[in-house]
Coordinates of C-alpha atoms and ligand atoms in Angstrom, one line a residue:
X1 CA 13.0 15.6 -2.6
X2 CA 9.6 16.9 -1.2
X3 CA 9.4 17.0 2.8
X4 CA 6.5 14.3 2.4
X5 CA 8.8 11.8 1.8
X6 CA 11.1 12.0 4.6
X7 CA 7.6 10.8 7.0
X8 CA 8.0 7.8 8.2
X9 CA 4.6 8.2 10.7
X10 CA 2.6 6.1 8.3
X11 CA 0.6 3.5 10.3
X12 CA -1.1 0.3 8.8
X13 CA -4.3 -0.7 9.7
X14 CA -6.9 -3.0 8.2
X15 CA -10.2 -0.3 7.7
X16 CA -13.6 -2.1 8.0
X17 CA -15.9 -0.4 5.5
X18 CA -19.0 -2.6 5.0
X19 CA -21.8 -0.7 4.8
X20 CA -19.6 2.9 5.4
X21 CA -20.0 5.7 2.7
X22 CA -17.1 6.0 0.9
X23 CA -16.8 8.8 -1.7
X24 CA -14.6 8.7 -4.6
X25 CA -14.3 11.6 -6.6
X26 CA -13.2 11.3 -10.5
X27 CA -14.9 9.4 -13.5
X28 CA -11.5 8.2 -15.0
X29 CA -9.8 4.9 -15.1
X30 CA -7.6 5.7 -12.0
X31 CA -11.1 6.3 -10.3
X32 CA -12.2 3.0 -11.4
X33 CA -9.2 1.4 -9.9
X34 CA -10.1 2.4 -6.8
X35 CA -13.6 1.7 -7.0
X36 CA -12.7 -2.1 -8.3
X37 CA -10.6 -2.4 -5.0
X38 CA -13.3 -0.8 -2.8
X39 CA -16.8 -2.7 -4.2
X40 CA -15.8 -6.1 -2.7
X41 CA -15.5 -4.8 1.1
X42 CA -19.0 -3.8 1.0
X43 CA -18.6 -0.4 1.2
X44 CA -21.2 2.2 -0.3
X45 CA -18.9 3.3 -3.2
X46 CA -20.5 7.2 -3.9
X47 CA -18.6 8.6 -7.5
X48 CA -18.6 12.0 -8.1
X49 CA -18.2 12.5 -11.5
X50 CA -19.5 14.7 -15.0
X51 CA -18.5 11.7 -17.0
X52 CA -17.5 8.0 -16.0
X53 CA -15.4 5.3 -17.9
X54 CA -16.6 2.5 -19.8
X55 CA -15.7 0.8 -16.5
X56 CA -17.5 3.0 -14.4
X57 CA -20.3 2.7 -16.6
X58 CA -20.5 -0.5 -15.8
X59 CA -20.3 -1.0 -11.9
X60 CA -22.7 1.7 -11.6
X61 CA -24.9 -0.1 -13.9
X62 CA -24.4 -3.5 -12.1
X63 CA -25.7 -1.7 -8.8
X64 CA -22.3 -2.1 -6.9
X65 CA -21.6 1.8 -6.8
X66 CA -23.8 4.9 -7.0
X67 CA -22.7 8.1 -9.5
X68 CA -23.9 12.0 -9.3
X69 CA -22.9 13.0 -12.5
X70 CA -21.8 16.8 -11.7
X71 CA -18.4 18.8 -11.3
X72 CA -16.3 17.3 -8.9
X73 CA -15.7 21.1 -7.1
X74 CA -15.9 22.7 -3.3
X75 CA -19.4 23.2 -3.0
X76 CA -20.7 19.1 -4.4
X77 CA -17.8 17.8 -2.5
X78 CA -18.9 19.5 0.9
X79 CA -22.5 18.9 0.7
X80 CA -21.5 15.1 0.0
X81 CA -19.1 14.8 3.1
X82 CA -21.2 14.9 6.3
X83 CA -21.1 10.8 7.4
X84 CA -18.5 10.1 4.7
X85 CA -15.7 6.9 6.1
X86 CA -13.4 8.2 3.4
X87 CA -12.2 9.8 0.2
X88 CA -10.4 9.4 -2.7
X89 CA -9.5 12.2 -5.4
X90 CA -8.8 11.2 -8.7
X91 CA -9.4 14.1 -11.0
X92 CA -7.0 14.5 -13.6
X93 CA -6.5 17.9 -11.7
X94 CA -3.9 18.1 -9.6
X95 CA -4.6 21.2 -8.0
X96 CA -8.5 20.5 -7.8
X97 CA -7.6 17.3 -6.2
X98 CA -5.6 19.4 -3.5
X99 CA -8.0 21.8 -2.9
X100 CA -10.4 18.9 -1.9
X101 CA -8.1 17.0 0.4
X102 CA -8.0 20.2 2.2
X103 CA -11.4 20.3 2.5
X104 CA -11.6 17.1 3.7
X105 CA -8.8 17.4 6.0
X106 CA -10.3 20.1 7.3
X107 CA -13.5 17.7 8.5
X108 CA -11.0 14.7 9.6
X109 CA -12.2 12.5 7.5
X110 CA -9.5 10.1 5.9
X111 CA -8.7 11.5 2.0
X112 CA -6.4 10.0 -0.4
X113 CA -5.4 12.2 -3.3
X114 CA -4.1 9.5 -5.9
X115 CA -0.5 10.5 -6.7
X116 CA -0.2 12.7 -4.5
X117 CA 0.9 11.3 -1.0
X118 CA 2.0 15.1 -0.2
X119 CA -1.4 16.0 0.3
X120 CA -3.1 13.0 1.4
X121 CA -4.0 11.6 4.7
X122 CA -4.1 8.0 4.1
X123 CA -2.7 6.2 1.0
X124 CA -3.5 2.9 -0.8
X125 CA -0.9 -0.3 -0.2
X126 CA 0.0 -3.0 -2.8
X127 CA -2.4 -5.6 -1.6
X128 CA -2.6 -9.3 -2.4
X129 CA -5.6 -10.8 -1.3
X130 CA -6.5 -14.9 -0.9
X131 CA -9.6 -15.0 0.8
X132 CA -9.4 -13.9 4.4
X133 CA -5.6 -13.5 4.1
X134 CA -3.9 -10.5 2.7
X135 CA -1.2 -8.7 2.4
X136 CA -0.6 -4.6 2.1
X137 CA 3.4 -3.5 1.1
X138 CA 3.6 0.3 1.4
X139 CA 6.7 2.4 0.5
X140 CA 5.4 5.5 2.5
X141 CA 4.1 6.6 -1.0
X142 CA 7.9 7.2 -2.1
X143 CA 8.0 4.4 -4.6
X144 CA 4.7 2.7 -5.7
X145 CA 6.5 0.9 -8.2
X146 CA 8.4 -1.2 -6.3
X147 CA 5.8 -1.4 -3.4
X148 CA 4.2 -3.0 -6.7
X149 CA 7.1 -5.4 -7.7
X150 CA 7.6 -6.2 -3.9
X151 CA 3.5 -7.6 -4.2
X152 CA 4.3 -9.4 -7.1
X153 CA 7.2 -11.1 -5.7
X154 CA 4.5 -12.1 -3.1
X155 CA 1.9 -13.1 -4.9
X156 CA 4.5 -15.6 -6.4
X157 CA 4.8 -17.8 -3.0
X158 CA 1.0 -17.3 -2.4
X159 CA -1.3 -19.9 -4.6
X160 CA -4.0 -18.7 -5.8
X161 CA -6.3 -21.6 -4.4
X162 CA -4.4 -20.8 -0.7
X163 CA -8.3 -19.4 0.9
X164 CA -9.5 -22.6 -0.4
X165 CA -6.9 -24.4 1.9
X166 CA -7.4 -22.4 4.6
X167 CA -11.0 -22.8 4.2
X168 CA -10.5 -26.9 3.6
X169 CA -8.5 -26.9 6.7
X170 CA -11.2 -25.2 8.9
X171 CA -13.7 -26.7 8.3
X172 CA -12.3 -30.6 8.7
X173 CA -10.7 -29.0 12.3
X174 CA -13.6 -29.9 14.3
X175 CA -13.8 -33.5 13.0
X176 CA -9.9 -34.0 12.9
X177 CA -10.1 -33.5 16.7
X178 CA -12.6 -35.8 17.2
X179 CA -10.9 -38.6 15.5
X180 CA -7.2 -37.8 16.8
X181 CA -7.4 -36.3 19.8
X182 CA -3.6 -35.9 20.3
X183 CA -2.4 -33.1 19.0
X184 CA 1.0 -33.8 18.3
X185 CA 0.1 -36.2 15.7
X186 CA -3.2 -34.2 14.4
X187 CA -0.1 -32.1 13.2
X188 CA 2.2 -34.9 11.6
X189 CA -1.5 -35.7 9.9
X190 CA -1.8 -32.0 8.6
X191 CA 1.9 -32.4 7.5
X192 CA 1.5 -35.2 6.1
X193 CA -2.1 -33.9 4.0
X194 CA 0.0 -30.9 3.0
X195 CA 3.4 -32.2 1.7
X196 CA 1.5 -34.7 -0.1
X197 CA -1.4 -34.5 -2.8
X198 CA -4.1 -32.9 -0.6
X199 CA -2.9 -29.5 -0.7
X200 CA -2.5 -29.1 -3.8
X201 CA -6.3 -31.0 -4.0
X202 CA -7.6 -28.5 -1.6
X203 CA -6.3 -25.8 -3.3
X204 CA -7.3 -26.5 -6.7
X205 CA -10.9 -26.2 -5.4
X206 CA -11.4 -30.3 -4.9
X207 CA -12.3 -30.4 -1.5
X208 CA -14.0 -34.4 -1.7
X209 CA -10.9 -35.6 -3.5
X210 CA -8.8 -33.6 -1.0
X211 CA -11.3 -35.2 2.0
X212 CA -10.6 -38.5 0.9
X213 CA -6.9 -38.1 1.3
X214 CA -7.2 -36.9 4.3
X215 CA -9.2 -39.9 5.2
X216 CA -6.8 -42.4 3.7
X217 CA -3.5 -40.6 5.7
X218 CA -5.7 -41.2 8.9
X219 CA -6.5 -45.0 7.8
X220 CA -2.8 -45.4 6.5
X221 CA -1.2 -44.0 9.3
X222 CA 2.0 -43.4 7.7
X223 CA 2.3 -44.1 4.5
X224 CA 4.2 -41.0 1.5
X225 CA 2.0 -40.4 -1.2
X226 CA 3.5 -39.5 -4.3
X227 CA 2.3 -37.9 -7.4
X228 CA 3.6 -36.5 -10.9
X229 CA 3.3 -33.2 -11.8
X230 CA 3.3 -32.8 -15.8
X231 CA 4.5 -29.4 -16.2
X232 CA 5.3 -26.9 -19.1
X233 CA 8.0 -24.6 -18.8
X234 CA 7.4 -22.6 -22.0
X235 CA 9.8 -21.9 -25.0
X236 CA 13.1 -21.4 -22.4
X237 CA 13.1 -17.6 -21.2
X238 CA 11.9 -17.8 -17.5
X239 CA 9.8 -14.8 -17.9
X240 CA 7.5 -17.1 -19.6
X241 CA 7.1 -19.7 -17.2
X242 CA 3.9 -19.7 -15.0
X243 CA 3.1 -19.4 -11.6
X244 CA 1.9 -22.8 -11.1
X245 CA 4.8 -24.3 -12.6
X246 CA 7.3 -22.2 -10.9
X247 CA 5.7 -23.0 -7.3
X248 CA 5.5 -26.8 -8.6
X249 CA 9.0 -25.8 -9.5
X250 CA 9.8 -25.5 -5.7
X251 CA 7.9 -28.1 -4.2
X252 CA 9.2 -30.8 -6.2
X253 CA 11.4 -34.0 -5.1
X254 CA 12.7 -35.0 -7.6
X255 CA 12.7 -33.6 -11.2
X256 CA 12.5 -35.5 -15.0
X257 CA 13.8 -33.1 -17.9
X258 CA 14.3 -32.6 -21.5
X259 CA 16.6 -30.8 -23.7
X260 CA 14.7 -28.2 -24.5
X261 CA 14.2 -27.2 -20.3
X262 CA 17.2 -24.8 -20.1
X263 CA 19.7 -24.0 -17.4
X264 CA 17.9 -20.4 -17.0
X265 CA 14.8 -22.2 -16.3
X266 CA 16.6 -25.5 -14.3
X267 CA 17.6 -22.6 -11.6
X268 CA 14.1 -22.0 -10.8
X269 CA 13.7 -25.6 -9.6
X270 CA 14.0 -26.1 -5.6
X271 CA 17.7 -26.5 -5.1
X272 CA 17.9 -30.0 -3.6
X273 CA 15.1 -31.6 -5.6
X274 CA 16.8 -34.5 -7.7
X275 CA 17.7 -33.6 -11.3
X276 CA 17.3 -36.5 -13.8
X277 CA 17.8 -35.3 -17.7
X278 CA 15.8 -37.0 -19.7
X279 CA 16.3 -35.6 -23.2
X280 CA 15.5 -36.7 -26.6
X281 CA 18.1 -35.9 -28.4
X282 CA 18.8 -38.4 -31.2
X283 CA 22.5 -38.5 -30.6
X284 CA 22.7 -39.5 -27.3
X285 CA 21.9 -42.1 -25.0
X286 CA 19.0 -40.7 -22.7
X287 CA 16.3 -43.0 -21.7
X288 CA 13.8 -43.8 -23.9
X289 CA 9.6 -43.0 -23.4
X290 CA 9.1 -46.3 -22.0
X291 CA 11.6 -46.1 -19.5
X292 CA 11.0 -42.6 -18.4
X293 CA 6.9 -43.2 -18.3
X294 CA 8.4 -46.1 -15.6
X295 CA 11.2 -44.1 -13.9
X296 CA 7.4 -41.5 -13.2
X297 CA 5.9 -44.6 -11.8
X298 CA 8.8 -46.0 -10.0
X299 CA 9.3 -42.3 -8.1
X300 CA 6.2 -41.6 -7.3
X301 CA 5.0 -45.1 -6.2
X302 CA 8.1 -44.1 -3.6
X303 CA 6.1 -41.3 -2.6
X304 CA 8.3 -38.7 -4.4
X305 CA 6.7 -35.2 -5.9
X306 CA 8.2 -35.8 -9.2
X307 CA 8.5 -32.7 -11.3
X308 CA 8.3 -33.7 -15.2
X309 CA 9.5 -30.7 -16.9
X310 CA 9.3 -30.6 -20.5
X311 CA 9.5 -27.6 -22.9
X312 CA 6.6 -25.8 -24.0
X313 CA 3.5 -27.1 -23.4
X314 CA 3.0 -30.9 -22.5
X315 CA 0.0 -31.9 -24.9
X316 CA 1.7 -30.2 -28.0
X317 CA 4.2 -32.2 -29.5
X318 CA 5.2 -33.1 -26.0
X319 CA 4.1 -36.6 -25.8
X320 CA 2.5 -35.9 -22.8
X321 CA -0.6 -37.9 -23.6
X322 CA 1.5 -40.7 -23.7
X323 CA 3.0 -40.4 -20.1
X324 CA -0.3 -39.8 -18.4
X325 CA -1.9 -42.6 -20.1
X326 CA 1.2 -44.7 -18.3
X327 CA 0.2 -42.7 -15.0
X328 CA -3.4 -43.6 -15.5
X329 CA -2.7 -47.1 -15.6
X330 CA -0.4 -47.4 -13.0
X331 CA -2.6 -46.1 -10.4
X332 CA -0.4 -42.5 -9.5
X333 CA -2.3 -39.2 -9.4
X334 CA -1.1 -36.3 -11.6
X335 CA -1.7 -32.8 -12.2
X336 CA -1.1 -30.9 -16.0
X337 CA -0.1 -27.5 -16.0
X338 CA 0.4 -26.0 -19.4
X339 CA 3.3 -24.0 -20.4
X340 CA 3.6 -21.5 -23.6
X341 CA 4.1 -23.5 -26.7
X342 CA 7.2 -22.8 -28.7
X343 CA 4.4 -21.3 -31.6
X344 CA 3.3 -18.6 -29.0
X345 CA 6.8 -18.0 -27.8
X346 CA 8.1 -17.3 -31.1
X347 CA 5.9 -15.6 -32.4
X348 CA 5.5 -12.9 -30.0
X349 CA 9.2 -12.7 -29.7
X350 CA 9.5 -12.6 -33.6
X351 CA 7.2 -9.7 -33.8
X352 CA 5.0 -12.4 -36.0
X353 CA 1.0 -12.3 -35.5
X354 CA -0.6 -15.6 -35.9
X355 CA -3.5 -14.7 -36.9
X356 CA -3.8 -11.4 -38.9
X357 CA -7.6 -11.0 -40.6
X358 CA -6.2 -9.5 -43.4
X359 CA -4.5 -13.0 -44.0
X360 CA -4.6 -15.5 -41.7
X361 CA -8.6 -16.9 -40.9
X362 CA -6.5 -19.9 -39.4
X363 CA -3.1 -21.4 -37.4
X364 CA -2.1 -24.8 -37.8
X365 CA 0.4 -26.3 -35.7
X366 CA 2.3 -29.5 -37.7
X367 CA 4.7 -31.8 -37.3
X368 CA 7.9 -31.4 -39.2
X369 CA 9.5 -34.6 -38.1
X370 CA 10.5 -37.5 -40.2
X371 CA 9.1 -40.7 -40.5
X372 CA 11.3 -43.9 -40.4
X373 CA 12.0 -43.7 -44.2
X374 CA 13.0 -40.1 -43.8
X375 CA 9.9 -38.7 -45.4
X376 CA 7.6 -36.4 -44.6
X377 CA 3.9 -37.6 -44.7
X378 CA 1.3 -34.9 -44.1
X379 CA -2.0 -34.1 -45.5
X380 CA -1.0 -31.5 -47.4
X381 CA -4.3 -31.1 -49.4
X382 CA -5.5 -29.0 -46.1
X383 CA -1.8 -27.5 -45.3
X384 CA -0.9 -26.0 -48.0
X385 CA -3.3 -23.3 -47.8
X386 CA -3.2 -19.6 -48.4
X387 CA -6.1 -18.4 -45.8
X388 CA -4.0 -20.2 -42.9
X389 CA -1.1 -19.7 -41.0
X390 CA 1.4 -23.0 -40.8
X391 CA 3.7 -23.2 -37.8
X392 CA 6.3 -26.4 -38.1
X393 CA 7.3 -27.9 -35.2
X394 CA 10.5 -29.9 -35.4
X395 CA 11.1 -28.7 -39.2
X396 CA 14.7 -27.6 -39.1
X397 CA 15.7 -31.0 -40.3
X398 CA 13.8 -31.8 -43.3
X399 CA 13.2 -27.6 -44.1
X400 CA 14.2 -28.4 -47.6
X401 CA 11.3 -31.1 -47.7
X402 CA 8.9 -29.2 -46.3
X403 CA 9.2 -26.3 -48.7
X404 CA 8.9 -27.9 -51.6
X405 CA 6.2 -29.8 -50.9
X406 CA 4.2 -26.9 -49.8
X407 CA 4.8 -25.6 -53.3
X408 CA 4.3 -28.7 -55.3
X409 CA 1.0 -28.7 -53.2
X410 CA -0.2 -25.1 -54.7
X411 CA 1.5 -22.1 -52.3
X412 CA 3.4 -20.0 -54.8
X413 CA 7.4 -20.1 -54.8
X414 CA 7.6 -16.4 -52.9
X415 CA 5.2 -17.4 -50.2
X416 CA 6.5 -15.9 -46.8
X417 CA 7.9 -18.1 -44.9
X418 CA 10.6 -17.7 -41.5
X419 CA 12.5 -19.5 -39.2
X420 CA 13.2 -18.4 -35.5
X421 CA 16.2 -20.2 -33.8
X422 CA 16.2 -20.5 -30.1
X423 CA 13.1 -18.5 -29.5
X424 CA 12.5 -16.1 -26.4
X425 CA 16.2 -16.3 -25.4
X426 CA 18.4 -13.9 -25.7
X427 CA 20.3 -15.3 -28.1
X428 CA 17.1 -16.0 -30.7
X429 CA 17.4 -15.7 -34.7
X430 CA 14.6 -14.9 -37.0
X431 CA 15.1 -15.2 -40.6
X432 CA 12.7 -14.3 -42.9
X433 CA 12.0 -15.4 -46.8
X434 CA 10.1 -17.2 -48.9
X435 CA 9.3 -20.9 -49.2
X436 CA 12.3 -20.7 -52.6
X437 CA 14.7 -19.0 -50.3
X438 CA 14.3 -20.6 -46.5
X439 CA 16.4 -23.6 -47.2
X440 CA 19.1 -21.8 -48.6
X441 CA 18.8 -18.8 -45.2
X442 CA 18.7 -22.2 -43.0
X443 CA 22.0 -23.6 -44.3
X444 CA 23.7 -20.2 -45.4
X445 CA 23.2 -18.9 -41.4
X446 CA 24.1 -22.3 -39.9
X447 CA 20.3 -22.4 -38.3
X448 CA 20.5 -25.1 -35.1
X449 CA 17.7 -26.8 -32.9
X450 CA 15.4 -25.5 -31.8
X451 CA 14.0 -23.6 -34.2
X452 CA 10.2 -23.5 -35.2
X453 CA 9.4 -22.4 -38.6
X454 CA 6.2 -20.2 -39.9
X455 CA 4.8 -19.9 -43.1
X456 CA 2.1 -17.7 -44.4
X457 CA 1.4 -14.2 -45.2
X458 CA 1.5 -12.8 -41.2
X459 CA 5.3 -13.6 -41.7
X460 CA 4.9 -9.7 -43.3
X461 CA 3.5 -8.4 -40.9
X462 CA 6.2 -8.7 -38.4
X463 CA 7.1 -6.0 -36.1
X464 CA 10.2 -5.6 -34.2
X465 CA 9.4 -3.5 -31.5
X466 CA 12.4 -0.7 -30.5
X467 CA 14.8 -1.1 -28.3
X468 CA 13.4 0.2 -24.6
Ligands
LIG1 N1 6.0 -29.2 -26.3 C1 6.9 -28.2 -27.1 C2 7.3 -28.7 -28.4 C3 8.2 -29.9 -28.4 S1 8.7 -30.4 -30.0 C4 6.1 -26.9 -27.2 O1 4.9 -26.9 -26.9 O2 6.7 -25.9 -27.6 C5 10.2 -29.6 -30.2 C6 10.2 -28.5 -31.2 O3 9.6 -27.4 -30.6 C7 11.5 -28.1 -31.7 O4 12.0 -28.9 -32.7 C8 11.2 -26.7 -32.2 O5 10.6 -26.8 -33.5 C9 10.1 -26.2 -31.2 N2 10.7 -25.4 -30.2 C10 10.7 -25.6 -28.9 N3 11.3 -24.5 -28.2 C11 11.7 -23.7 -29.2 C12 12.4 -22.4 -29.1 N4 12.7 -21.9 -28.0 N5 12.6 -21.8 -30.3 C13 12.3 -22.4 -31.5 N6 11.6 -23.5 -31.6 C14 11.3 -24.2 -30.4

């Protein structure tokens, strides 16, 4: 282990550089990295470069940093120094880049080698910015990557629309005072605006909507606003889940679920919020649409945050529609999030591309459920195409069905066609066939919900990515 590491004498500070030189020497994409982080402080970004990125390219051309196109070596660098805040090196030579910091060093000024803490006199945090807050995690330089996870882990609990609260909150400070000048109950009102809709208002950017709740807590006094958040939690792996569902996820009261919203994705959801399953399953007896659209109401006209979890995303095959027509007319406010739809999931699990030009000009997402005489009635006359991709959702039970009348309809006998059972979990299935064969691979292999099944010529184009 290198002596640098063992320095613990790093200090933190926050460096104001608007209008300050700052040179940064290097034309590659590491260089551009820098240069993105540097352009919105206002700093004059000076690149020092033979040759600059595509990138590069472009923020020079857009005027937000200037670029002498010669080698980055002793002589250009020292010339350029005089009045210089800063410096970053990234060459792709190491040794060049620590001749420079030297250099540097040798005038005081502040020099980051990328890479290369050992040589460096200041180096670059992790940051996460929202607005006028941010945050900087450093590891000394020891272990970028995890100062890296550790921001991401961050930027999880931080919004993105947070700056637009802050900013929200500012500027309604002055007036707020006015009206209520006690400030023990100012607070309970900012409590009150922030467990309830108007944070979540504010931060999505809607600062009337998010004024007029503020005005109807101060008429109101006291009364608990709920709302319903309509959210998708994608195919089942967590790792797909967004970061608007997952901080819904933890703000919730109470939360309404389906079947397909498994326990690895449950245990994201705040700990004491209420769990109510809600699942369709045919076999059992879980409430019905009508009576969850009015357990939504019921809740939320209580002034719960009712999380409504369903799988994949809410408008696709979700019946989502149909629950925040029921909102609507009720009078409760909701939110839509959208999650990744079992198609996406699968696919990109399955190694399957959607689209492929070679093959695929088109995706269509169907219906594979029954109607009340057990049939299937589709328009087949525009499905069964060979310039399109079909993905079946809710197929597994009538598979047989499906495949036969996609041949009866014109696609040939071998078309490709696959199943994938249980898709993005660990324990997913993909078989793959043709339209002649799936039914057979489906029974044979004991194939269970949920499984989505794809047909078209992309189903040979699948890649199974190795083992990392
Ligand atoms: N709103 C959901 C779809 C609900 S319909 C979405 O956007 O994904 C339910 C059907 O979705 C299942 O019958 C199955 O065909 C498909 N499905 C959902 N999750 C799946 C998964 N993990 N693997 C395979 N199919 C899945």
């Amino acid at each position: 282990m290198q002596a640098s590491f063992e320095r613990t004498s790093w200090f933190p500070i926050m460096l104001r550089l608007e209008g300050a030189r700052v040179l940064v020497v290097g034309g590659g994409n590491v260089a551009a990295n820098k240069v993105q982080l540097l352009v919105p402080t206002g700093a004059l970004v000076e690149i020092l470069s033979p040759t600059l990125s595509p990138e590069l390219e472009r923020l020079v051309g857009a005027g937000k940093a200037q670029a002498t196109r010669q080698d980055a070596t002793v002589e250009n660098l020292a010339v350029r120094l005089p009045g210089c805040r800063m410096v970053y090196l990234a060459t792709s030579n190491s040794q060049l880049n620590a001749t420079l910091s030297a250099l540097c060093q040798s005038m005081n000024i502040p020099v980051c080698a990328v890479d290369a803490p050992d040589v460096s006199s200041f180096i670059t945090p992790a940051m996460t910015t929202r607005g006028a807050v941010q945050i900087a995690v450093s590891t000394g330089g020891a272990a970028p990557v995890l100062a890296r996870r550790l921001r991401a882990k961050i930027e999880e609990i931080m919004p993105a629309g947070l700056h637009l609260l802050a900013a929200f909150m500012q500027h309604s400070r002055l007036a707020l005072r006015k009206q209520v000048p006690d400030s023990a109950i100012r607070r309970r009102v900012w409590e009150r605006f922030l467990d309830g809709v108007g944070g979540s208002l504010a931060m999505a950017g809607d600062s009337q909507a998010a004024q007029q709740e503020l005005d109807r807590i101060l008429r109101e006094g006291h009364a608990k606003t709920g709302e319903v958040w309509l959210v998708g939690a994608g195919p089942g792996n967590p790792d797909l889940l967004t970061l608007a569902a997952l901080r819904l996820m933890q703000d919730a009261d109470s939360v309404l679920y389906d079947n397909l919203v498994g326990p690895d994705v449950l245990n994201y959801v705040r700990r004491d919020a209420e769990r109510v399953f809600v699942g369709k399953q045919t076999n059992n007896h879980t409430l019905p649409q009508g009576g969850i659209n009015a357990e939504l109401i019921r809740r939320a006209k209580a002034g719960e945050r009712v999380l409504r979890l369903k799988g994949g995303d809410p408008f696709i095959f979700g019946r989502g529609g149909e629950e925040i027509e029921a909102l609507v007319d009720a009078g409760v406010p909701f939110r839509v999030i959208p999650g990744i739809s079992a198609a996406n999931g699968c696919a990109a699990y399955a190694g399957i591309p959607l689209t492929h030009r070679d093959c695929a000009q088109a995706c269509l997402f169907i219906t594979g459920h029954a109607r009340a005489d057990g049939t299937l009635k589709l328009a087949w006359e525009t499905i069964a195409l060979k310039s399109q991709t079909i993905v079946i959702y809710m197929g597994l039970t009538l598979v047989n069905q499906l495949c036969v009348r996609l041949i009866e309809h014109g696609l040939p006998a071998d078309w490709p066609a696959a199943i994938v059972e249980r898709g993005t979990l660990p324990n997913q299935r993909v078989l793959s066939g043709t339209l002649s064969t799936l039914p057979q691979l489906v029974a044979d292999n004991r194939i269970t919900s949920p499984a989505l099944v794809i047909v078209g010529e992309v189903v040979k184009h699948r890649v199974v990515s190795a083992p990392t």
